Amino acid sequence: MIIEFEATEFGVHEEPDYITCGASNTESDKDQHYFFLQRSFDENGWDDGKIYFEIDYKENGNYEIVTKCILNGNLFDIRLRKGCNAGIEKILVILPNRSDEIKDFANGLKKLFYNNNILRVI
């Protein structure tokens, strides 16, 4: 199954022990969607590298299910491992075309996916 939505808000939130990147369309009158990716750090830097992903409901969240992410301009394409998350295998998110925020989002994703071969920014 593919979920596609146009985000009305997106961004990066960073604390000393974790970083989160996400988007939602809660300001829209269409079917409501959100996603977020999260990675934790410890006192020595990154944790074991496991990335948490959640789409729409906590029940759809888990670690190590993201296989590929591509940020191409304002289109964010997320691929999930087959057989998990209620059959969801692909999420396409159209981000608001705000270049400075997209640049910040890309930098947050690069930090979140540090030392993983999952993210590609075009």
Short mmCIF file of the C-alpha atoms (twelve columns), coordinates in Angstrom:
data_MODEL
# 
_entry.id   MODEL 
# 
loop_
_atom_site.group_PDB 
_atom_site.id 
_atom_site.type_symbol 
_atom_site.label_atom_id 
_atom_site.label_alt_id 
_atom_site.label_comp_id 
_atom_site.label_asym_id 
_atom_site.label_seq_id 
_atom_site.Cartn_x 
_atom_site.Cartn_y 
_atom_site.Cartn_z 
_atom_site.pdbx_PDB_model_num 
ATOM 1   C CA . MET A 1   0.000  0.000  0.000  1 
ATOM 2   C CA . ILE A 2   1.141  3.563  -0.750 1 
ATOM 3   C CA . ILE A 3   0.243  6.571  1.380  1 
ATOM 4   C CA . GLU A 4   0.606  9.963  -0.247 1 
ATOM 5   C CA . PHE A 5   -0.117 13.326 1.322  1 
ATOM 6   C CA . GLU A 6   0.723  16.986 1.033  1 
ATOM 7   C CA . ALA A 7   2.254  18.171 4.290  1 
ATOM 8   C CA . THR A 8   1.079  21.416 5.824  1 
ATOM 9   C CA . GLU A 9   3.900  21.375 8.374  1 
ATOM 10  C CA . PHE A 10  7.251  19.633 8.685  1 
ATOM 11  C CA . GLY A 11  10.467 20.045 10.563 1 
ATOM 12  C CA . VAL A 12  13.259 18.860 12.796 1 
ATOM 13  C CA . HIS A 13  13.361 18.787 16.582 1 
ATOM 14  C CA . GLU A 14  16.674 18.172 18.292 1 
ATOM 15  C CA . GLU A 15  17.432 17.618 21.963 1 
ATOM 16  C CA . PRO A 16  20.707 16.556 23.607 1 
ATOM 17  C CA . ASP A 17  19.643 12.891 23.554 1 
ATOM 18  C CA . TYR A 18  17.595 12.541 20.335 1 
ATOM 19  C CA . ILE A 19  16.651 14.009 16.977 1 
ATOM 20  C CA . THR A 20  13.218 13.796 15.338 1 
ATOM 21  C CA . CYS A 21  12.212 14.653 11.760 1 
ATOM 22  C CA . GLY A 22  8.600  14.574 10.672 1 
ATOM 23  C CA . ALA A 23  5.678  16.007 8.769  1 
ATOM 24  C CA . SER A 24  1.889  16.071 8.879  1 
ATOM 25  C CA . ASN A 25  -1.116 17.470 7.093  1 
ATOM 26  C CA . THR A 26  -3.161 18.296 10.182 1 
ATOM 27  C CA . GLU A 27  -3.941 21.752 8.790  1 
ATOM 28  C CA . SER A 28  -5.617 20.118 5.774  1 
ATOM 29  C CA . ASP A 29  -9.230 19.052 5.315  1 
ATOM 30  C CA . LYS A 30  -8.071 15.827 3.581  1 
ATOM 31  C CA . ASP A 31  -7.411 12.455 5.247  1 
ATOM 32  C CA . GLN A 32  -5.079 13.141 8.163  1 
ATOM 33  C CA . HIS A 33  -1.554 11.703 8.065  1 
ATOM 34  C CA . TYR A 34  1.687  12.177 9.925  1 
ATOM 35  C CA . PHE A 35  5.051  10.491 10.103 1 
ATOM 36  C CA . PHE A 36  8.157  10.905 12.142 1 
ATOM 37  C CA . LEU A 37  11.619 9.400  12.278 1 
ATOM 38  C CA . GLN A 38  13.630 9.411  15.486 1 
ATOM 39  C CA . ARG A 39  17.105 8.438  16.580 1 
ATOM 40  C CA . SER A 40  18.610 8.607  20.070 1 
ATOM 41  C CA . PHE A 41  22.100 9.465  21.264 1 
ATOM 42  C CA . ASP A 42  23.958 8.469  24.374 1 
ATOM 43  C CA . GLU A 43  26.771 10.284 26.195 1 
ATOM 44  C CA . ASN A 44  29.292 8.958  23.629 1 
ATOM 45  C CA . GLY A 45  27.325 10.051 20.570 1 
ATOM 46  C CA . TRP A 46  24.913 7.943  18.538 1 
ATOM 47  C CA . ASP A 47  23.186 4.949  20.009 1 
ATOM 48  C CA . ASP A 48  23.244 1.612  18.243 1 
ATOM 49  C CA . GLY A 49  21.993 3.316  15.069 1 
ATOM 50  C CA . LYS A 50  18.424 2.076  15.249 1 
ATOM 51  C CA . ILE A 51  15.943 4.482  13.716 1 
ATOM 52  C CA . TYR A 52  12.335 4.551  14.867 1 
ATOM 53  C CA . PHE A 53  9.621  5.286  12.296 1 
ATOM 54  C CA . GLU A 54  5.920  5.916  12.875 1 
ATOM 55  C CA . ILE A 55  3.111  6.637  10.401 1 
ATOM 56  C CA . ASP A 56  -0.413 7.690  11.438 1 
ATOM 57  C CA . TYR A 57  -0.708 5.562  14.601 1 
ATOM 58  C CA . LYS A 58  1.650  4.313  17.285 1 
ATOM 59  C CA . GLU A 59  0.673  0.779  16.238 1 
ATOM 60  C CA . ASN A 60  2.348  1.522  12.880 1 
ATOM 61  C CA . GLY A 61  5.666  2.384  14.542 1 
ATOM 62  C CA . ASN A 62  8.764  0.276  14.916 1 
ATOM 63  C CA . TYR A 63  12.547 0.252  14.711 1 
ATOM 64  C CA . GLU A 64  14.592 -0.617 11.622 1 
ATOM 65  C CA . ILE A 65  11.704 -0.724 9.153  1 
ATOM 66  C CA . VAL A 66  12.854 2.114  6.878  1 
ATOM 67  C CA . THR A 67  14.826 0.731  3.941  1 
ATOM 68  C CA . LYS A 68  15.246 3.860  1.821  1 
ATOM 69  C CA . CYS A 69  14.494 7.588  1.914  1 
ATOM 70  C CA . ILE A 70  14.874 10.013 -0.969 1 
ATOM 71  C CA . LEU A 71  14.475 13.763 -0.603 1 
ATOM 72  C CA . ASN A 72  14.198 15.271 -4.082 1 
ATOM 73  C CA . GLY A 73  13.339 18.953 -3.875 1 
ATOM 74  C CA . ASN A 74  10.090 19.087 -1.939 1 
ATOM 75  C CA . LEU A 75  9.192  15.392 -2.474 1 
ATOM 76  C CA . PHE A 76  10.107 12.980 0.324  1 
ATOM 77  C CA . ASP A 77  9.866  9.294  -0.579 1 
ATOM 78  C CA . ILE A 78  10.041 6.763  2.270  1 
ATOM 79  C CA . ARG A 79  10.249 2.999  1.651  1 
ATOM 80  C CA . LEU A 80  9.460  0.471  4.352  1 
ATOM 81  C CA . ARG A 81  10.364 -3.157 4.764  1 
ATOM 82  C CA . LYS A 82  7.749  -5.453 3.276  1 
ATOM 83  C CA . GLY A 83  5.428  -7.257 5.628  1 
ATOM 84  C CA . CYS A 84  5.230  -4.644 8.330  1 
ATOM 85  C CA . ASN A 85  3.067  -1.645 9.205  1 
ATOM 86  C CA . ALA A 86  -0.334 -2.807 8.024  1 
ATOM 87  C CA . GLY A 87  0.942  -3.420 4.502  1 
ATOM 88  C CA . ILE A 88  2.304  0.111  4.049  1 
ATOM 89  C CA . GLU A 89  5.394  -0.087 1.852  1 
ATOM 90  C CA . LYS A 90  5.770  3.443  0.515  1 
ATOM 91  C CA . ILE A 91  4.991  6.946  1.753  1 
ATOM 92  C CA . LEU A 92  5.174  9.949  -0.567 1 
ATOM 93  C CA . VAL A 93  5.103  13.314 1.164  1 
ATOM 94  C CA . ILE A 94  4.912  16.570 -0.741 1 
ATOM 95  C CA . LEU A 95  6.506  19.190 1.490  1 
ATOM 96  C CA . PRO A 96  5.558  22.871 1.348  1 
ATOM 97  C CA . ASN A 97  7.907  24.509 -1.136 1 
ATOM 98  C CA . ARG A 98  9.856  26.575 1.390  1 
ATOM 99  C CA . SER A 99  13.521 26.184 0.438  1 
ATOM 100 C CA . ASP A 100 15.109 27.284 3.736  1 
ATOM 101 C CA . GLU A 101 12.931 24.882 5.723  1 
ATOM 102 C CA . ILE A 102 13.594 22.066 3.238  1 
ATOM 103 C CA . LYS A 103 17.331 22.703 3.619  1 
ATOM 104 C CA . ASP A 104 16.992 22.493 7.422  1 
ATOM 105 C CA . PHE A 105 14.894 19.320 7.034  1 
ATOM 106 C CA . ALA A 106 17.558 17.779 4.762  1 
ATOM 107 C CA . ASN A 107 20.289 18.620 7.286  1 
ATOM 108 C CA . GLY A 108 18.228 17.058 10.072 1 
ATOM 109 C CA . LEU A 109 17.683 13.909 8.006  1 
ATOM 110 C CA . LYS A 110 21.414 13.687 7.263  1 
ATOM 111 C CA . LYS A 111 22.155 13.854 10.969 1 
ATOM 112 C CA . LEU A 112 19.428 11.332 11.806 1 
ATOM 113 C CA . PHE A 113 20.653 8.876  9.143  1 
ATOM 114 C CA . TYR A 114 24.349 9.438  9.916  1 
ATOM 115 C CA . ASN A 115 26.391 6.309  9.233  1 
ATOM 116 C CA . ASN A 116 23.463 4.574  7.482  1 
ATOM 117 C CA . ASN A 117 23.060 4.010  3.748  1 
ATOM 118 C CA . ILE A 118 19.341 4.745  3.769  1 
ATOM 119 C CA . LEU A 119 19.084 8.443  2.871  1 
ATOM 120 C CA . ARG A 120 19.643 10.025 -0.513 1 
ATOM 121 C CA . VAL A 121 19.239 13.788 -0.978 1 
ATOM 122 C CA . ILE A 122 18.990 14.981 -4.583 1 
# 
